[in-house]
C-alpha positions as a LaTeX table, in Angstrom:
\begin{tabular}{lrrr}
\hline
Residue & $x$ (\AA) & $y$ (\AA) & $z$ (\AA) \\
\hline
Unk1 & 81.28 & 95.71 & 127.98 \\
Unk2 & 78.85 & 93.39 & 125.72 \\
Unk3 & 80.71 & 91.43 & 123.39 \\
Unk4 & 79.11 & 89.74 & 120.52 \\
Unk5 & 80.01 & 86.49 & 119.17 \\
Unk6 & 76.91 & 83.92 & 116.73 \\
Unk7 & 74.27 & 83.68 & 119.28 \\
Unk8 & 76.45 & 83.90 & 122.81 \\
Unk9 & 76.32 & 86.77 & 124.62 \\
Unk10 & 79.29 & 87.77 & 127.14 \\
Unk11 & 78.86 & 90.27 & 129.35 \\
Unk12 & 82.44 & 91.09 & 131.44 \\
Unk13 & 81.88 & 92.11 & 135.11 \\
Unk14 & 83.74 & 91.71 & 138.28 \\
Unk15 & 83.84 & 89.93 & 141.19 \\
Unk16 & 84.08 & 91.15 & 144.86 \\
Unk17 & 87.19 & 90.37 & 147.07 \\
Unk18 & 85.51 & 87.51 & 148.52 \\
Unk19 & 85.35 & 85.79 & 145.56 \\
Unk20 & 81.61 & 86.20 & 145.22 \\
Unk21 & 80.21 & 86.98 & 141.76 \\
Unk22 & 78.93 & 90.50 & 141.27 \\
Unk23 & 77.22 & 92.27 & 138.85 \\
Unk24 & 80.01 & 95.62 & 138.53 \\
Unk25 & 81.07 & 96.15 & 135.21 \\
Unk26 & 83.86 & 98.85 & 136.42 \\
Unk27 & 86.57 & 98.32 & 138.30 \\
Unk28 & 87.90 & 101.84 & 139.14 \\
Unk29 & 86.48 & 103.54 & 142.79 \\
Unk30 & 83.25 & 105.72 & 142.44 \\
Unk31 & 83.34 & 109.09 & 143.73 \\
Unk32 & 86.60 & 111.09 & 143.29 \\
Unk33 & 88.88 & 108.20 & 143.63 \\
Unk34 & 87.24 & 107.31 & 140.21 \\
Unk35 & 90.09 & 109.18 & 139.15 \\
Unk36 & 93.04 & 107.13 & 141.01 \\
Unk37 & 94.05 & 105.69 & 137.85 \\
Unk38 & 96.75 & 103.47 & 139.16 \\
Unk39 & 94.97 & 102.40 & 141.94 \\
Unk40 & 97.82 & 103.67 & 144.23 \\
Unk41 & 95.16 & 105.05 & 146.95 \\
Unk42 & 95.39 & 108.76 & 146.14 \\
Unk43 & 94.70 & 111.29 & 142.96 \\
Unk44 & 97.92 & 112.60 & 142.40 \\
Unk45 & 100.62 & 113.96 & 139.59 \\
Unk46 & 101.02 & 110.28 & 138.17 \\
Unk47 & 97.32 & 110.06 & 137.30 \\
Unk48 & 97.01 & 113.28 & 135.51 \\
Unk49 & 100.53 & 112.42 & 133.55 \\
Unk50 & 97.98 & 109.32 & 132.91 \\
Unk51 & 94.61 & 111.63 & 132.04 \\
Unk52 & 96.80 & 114.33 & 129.44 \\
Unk53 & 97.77 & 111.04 & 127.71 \\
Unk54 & 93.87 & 109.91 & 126.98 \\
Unk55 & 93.09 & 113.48 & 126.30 \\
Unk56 & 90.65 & 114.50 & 123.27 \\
Unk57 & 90.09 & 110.51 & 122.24 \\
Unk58 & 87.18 & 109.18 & 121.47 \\
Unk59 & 85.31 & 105.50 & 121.35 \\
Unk60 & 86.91 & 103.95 & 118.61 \\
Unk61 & 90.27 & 105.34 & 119.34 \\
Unk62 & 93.25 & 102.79 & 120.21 \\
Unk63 & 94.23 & 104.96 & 123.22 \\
Unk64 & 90.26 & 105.57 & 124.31 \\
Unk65 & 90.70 & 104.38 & 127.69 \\
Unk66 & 87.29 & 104.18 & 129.53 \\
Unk67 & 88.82 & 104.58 & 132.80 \\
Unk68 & 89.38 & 108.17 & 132.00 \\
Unk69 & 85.66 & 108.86 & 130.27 \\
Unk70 & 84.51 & 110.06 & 133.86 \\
Unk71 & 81.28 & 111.25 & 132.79 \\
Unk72 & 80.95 & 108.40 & 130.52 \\
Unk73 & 79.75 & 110.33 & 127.44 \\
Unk74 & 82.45 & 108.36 & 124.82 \\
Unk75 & 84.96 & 111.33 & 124.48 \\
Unk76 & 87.51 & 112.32 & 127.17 \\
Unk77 & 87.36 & 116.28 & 127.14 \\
Unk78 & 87.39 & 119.19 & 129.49 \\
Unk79 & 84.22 & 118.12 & 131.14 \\
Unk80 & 86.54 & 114.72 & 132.26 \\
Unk81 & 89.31 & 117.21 & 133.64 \\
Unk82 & 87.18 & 119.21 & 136.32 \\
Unk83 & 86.13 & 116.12 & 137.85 \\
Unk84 & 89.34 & 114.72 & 137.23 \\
Unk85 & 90.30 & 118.09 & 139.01 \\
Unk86 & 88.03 & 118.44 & 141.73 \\
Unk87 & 89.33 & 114.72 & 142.73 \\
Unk88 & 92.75 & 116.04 & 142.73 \\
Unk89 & 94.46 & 115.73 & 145.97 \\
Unk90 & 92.28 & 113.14 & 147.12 \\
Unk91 & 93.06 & 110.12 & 149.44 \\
Unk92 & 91.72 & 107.09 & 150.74 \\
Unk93 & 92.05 & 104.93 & 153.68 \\
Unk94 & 93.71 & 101.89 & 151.60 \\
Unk95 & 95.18 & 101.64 & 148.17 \\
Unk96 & 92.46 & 100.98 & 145.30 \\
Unk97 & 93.13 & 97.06 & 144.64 \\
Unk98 & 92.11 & 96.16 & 141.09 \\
Unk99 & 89.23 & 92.89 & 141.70 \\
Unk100 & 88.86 & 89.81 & 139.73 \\
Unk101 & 87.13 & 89.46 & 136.89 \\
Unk102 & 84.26 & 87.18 & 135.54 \\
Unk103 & 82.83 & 86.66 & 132.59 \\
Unk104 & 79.15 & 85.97 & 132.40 \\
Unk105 & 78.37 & 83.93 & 128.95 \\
Unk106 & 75.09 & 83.85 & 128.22 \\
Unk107 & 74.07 & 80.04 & 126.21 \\
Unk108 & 70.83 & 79.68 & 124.43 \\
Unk109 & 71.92 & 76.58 & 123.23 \\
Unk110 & 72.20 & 74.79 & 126.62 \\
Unk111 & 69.93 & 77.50 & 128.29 \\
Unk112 & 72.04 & 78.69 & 130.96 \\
Unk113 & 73.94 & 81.24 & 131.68 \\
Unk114 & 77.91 & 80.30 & 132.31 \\
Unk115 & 79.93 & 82.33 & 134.75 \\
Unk116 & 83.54 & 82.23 & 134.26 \\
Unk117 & 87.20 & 82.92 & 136.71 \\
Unk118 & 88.86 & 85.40 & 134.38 \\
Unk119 & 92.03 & 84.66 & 136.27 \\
Unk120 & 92.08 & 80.85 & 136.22 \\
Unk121 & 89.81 & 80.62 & 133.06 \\
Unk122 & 87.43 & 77.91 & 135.10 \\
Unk123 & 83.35 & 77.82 & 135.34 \\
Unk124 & 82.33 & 79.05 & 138.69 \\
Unk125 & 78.69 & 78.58 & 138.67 \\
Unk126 & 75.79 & 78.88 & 136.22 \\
Unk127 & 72.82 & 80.07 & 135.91 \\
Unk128 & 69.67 & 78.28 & 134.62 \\
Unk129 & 68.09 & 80.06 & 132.06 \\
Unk130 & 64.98 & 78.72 & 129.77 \\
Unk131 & 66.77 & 79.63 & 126.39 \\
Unk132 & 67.81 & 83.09 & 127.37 \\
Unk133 & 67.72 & 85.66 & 124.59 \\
Unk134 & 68.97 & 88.79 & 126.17 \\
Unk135 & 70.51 & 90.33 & 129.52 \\
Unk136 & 71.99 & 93.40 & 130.56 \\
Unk137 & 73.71 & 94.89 & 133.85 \\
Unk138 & 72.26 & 97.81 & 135.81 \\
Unk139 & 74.37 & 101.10 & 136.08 \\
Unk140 & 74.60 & 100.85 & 139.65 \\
Unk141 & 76.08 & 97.64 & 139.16 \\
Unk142 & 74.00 & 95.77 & 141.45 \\
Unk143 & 71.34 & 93.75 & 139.23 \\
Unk144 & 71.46 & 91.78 & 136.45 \\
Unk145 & 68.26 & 91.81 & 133.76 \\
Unk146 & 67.45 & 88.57 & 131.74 \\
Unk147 & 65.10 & 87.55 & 129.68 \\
Unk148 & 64.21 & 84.00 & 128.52 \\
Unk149 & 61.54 & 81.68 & 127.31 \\
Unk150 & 59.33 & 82.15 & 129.99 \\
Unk151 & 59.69 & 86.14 & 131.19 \\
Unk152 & 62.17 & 88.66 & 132.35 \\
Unk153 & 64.09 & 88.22 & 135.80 \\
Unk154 & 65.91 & 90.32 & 137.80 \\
Unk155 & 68.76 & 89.44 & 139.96 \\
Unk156 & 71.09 & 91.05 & 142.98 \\
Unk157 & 74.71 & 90.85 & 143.03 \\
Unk158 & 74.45 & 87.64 & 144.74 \\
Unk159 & 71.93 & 86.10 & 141.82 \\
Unk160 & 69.05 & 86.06 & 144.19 \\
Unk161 & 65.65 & 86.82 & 141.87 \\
Unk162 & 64.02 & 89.72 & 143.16 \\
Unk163 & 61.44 & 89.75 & 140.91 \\
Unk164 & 60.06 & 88.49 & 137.51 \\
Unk165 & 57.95 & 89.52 & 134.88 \\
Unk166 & 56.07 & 86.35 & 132.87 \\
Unk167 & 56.45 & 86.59 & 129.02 \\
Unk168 & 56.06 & 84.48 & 126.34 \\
Unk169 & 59.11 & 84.91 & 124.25 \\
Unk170 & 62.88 & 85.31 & 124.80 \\
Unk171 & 63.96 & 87.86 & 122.34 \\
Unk172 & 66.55 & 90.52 & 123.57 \\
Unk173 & 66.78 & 92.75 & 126.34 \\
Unk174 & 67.16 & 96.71 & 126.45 \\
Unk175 & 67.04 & 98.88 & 129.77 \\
Unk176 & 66.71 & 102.43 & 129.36 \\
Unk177 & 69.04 & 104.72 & 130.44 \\
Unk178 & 67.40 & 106.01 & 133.58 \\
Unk179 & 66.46 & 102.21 & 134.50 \\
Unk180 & 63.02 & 103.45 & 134.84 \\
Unk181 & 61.55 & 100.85 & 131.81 \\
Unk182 & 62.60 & 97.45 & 130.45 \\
Unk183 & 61.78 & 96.76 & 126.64 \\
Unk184 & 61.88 & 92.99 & 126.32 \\
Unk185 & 61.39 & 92.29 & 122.07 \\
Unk186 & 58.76 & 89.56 & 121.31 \\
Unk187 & 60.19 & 87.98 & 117.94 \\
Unk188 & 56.93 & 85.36 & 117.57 \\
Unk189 & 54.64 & 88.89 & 118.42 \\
Unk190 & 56.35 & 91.51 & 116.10 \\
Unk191 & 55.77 & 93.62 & 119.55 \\
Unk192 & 57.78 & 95.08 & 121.75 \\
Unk193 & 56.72 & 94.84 & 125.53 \\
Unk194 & 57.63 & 97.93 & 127.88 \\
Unk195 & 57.89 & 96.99 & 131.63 \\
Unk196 & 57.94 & 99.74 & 134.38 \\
Unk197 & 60.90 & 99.15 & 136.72 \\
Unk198 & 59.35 & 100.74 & 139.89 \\
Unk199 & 55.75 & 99.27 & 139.35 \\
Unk200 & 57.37 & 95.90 & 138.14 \\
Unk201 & 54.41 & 95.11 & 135.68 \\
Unk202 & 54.44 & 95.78 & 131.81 \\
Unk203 & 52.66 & 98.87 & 131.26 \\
Unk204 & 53.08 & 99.01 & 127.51 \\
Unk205 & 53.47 & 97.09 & 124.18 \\
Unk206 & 54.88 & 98.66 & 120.72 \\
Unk207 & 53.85 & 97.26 & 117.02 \\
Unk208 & 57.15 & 96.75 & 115.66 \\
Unk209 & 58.65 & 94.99 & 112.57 \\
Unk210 & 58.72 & 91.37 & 111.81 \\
Unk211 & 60.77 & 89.41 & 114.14 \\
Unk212 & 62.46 & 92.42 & 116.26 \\
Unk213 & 65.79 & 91.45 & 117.55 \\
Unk214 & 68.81 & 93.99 & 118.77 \\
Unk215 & 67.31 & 97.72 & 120.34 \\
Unk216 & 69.11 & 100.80 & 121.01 \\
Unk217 & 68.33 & 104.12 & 122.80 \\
Unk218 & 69.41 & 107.40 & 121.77 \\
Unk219 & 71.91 & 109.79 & 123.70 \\
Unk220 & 68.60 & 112.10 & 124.03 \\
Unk221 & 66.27 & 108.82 & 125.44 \\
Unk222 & 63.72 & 110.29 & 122.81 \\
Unk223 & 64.07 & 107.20 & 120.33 \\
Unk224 & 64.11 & 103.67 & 120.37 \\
Unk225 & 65.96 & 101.78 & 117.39 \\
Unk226 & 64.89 & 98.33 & 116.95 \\
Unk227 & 66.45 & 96.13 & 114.28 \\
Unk228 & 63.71 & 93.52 & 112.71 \\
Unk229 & 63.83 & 90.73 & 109.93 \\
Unk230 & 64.65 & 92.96 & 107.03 \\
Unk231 & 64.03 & 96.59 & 108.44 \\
Unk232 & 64.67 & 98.91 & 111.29 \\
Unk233 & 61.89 & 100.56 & 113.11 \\
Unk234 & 62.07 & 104.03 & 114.86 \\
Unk235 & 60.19 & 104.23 & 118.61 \\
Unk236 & 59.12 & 107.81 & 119.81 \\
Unk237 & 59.61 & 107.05 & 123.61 \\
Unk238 & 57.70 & 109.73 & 124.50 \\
Unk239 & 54.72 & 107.78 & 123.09 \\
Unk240 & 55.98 & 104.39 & 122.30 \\
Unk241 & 54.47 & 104.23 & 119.10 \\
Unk242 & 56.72 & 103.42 & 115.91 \\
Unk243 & 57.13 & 106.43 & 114.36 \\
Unk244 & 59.09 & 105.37 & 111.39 \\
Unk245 & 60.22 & 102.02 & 109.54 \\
Unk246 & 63.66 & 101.90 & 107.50 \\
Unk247 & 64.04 & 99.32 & 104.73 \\
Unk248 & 67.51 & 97.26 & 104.76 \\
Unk249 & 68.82 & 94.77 & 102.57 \\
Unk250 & 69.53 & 91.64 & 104.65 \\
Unk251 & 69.10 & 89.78 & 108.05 \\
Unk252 & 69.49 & 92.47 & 110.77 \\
Unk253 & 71.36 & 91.17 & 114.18 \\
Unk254 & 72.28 & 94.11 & 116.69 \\
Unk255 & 72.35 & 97.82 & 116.74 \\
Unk256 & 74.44 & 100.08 & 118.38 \\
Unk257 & 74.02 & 104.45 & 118.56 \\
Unk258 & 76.79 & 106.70 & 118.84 \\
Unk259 & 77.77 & 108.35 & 121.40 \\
Unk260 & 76.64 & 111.73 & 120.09 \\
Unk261 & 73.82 & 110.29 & 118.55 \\
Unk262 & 74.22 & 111.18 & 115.00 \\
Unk263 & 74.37 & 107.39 & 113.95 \\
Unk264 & 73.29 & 104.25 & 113.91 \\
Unk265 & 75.42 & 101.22 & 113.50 \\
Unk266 & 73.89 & 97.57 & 112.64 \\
Unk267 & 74.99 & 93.97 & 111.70 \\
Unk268 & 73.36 & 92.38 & 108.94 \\
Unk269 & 73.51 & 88.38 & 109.74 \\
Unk270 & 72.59 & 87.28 & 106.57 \\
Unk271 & 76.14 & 88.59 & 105.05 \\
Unk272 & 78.97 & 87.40 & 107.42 \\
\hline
\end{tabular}
């Protein structure tokens, strides 16, 4: 979950039983005890009372319930109920206990980046940052992305850097969907850099609008929406070349898709 608030950035993920800060976002089991809802240690009758009751909502709903978005597409449907089935039944060797939580905060202003004791509410650690602009989790839940003043770093679970890519600018931070590319936005460039994951090198750079800020990636991964000064511009991925500009009225902050892919949602900064 990224939650937006002025210029922090707080990023909710959990920590492991030892008390060690990790990089998972979820805190339901993988596999089929994804679907042990109430974390009893098997997929039984009281967790599909619990999936019928998130049926058919969407993001956006007040009963959405991510938990129950197995596939993770923004709507709970039939495709959610034959995993949910297929789980059905299933056991493991200890009940599912629910970890701690941490909040990661990320701090321009004092260039760090503040981790946080959901429970207790106290700062566990931070992590030096060069005026961070942007920073994102992988899906595997292992790594965390960030980019700052001087380049883009990536760390493990255990925020060891295992590798960095130098930059000049710490504008915001966008991983695609596979995690095969980074695009790291270059406000002072108008550019948008595009950094092969495997390689760990930038392979890339897209002519963008003034100042780009906030990116998004369709549910398709065939465009990149990238919110600048006073207009939006439209990436073809399969060419990274800006394929169209939209004129808006205002500051533009962030940018969000829908699920399905028929919108686009944005924040205009100079009207809050």
């Amino acid at each position: 979950m990224i939650i937006r608030f002025l210029w922090f950035t707080i990023v909710l993920v959990t920590i492991l039983s030892s008390g060690d800060v990790s990089s998972r976002l979820h805190f339901q089991a993988t596999g089929s005890m994804a679907s042990d809802f109430d974390n009893d240690g098997s997929v039984g009758f009281t967790d599909f009372l619990a999936f019928t009751e998130r049926f058919s909502t969407v993001v956006g709903d007040g009963t959405y319930d991510v938990r129950f978005d197995l596939n993770t597409n923004g709507i709970i449907d039939f495709d959610d109920f034959l995993l949910f089935s297929a789980a059905f039944g299933s056991t493991s060797a200890s009940p599912q206990t629910t970890p701690d939580l941490a909040l990661y905060v990320m701090d321009p202003g004092t260039s760090s980046i503040d981790v946080y004791n959901i429970k207790n509410h106290l700062a566990q650690t931070f992590l030096p940052f060069r005026n961070p602009g942007g920073m994102q989790v992988s899906s595997d839940h292992e790594r965390l992305y960030v980019n700052e003043q001087f380049g883009m770093f990536v760390l493990n679970d255990e925020h060891q850097v295992e590798f960095s890519i130098p930059g000049t600018s710490s504008g915001e931070l966008l991983i695609h969907p596979d995690e095969t590319f980074a695009y790291v936005a270059e406000p002072g460039n108008d550019l948008v850099r595009v950094i092969d994951l495997a390689a760990q090198a930038v392979v890339d750079t897209i002519d963008v609008g003034n100042r780009p800020g906030g990116m998004a990636i369709t549910p398709d991964r065939r465009w990149l929406y990238s919110v600048n000064a006073s207009d939006i511009s439209v990436v073809d991925l399969t060419r990274n070349i800006e394929g169209l500009r939209i004129d808006v009225d205002g500051q533009l902050d962030a940018i969000v898709i829908s699920p399905i892919g028929n919108r686009a949602y944005y924040s205009v900064a100079s009207r809050a």
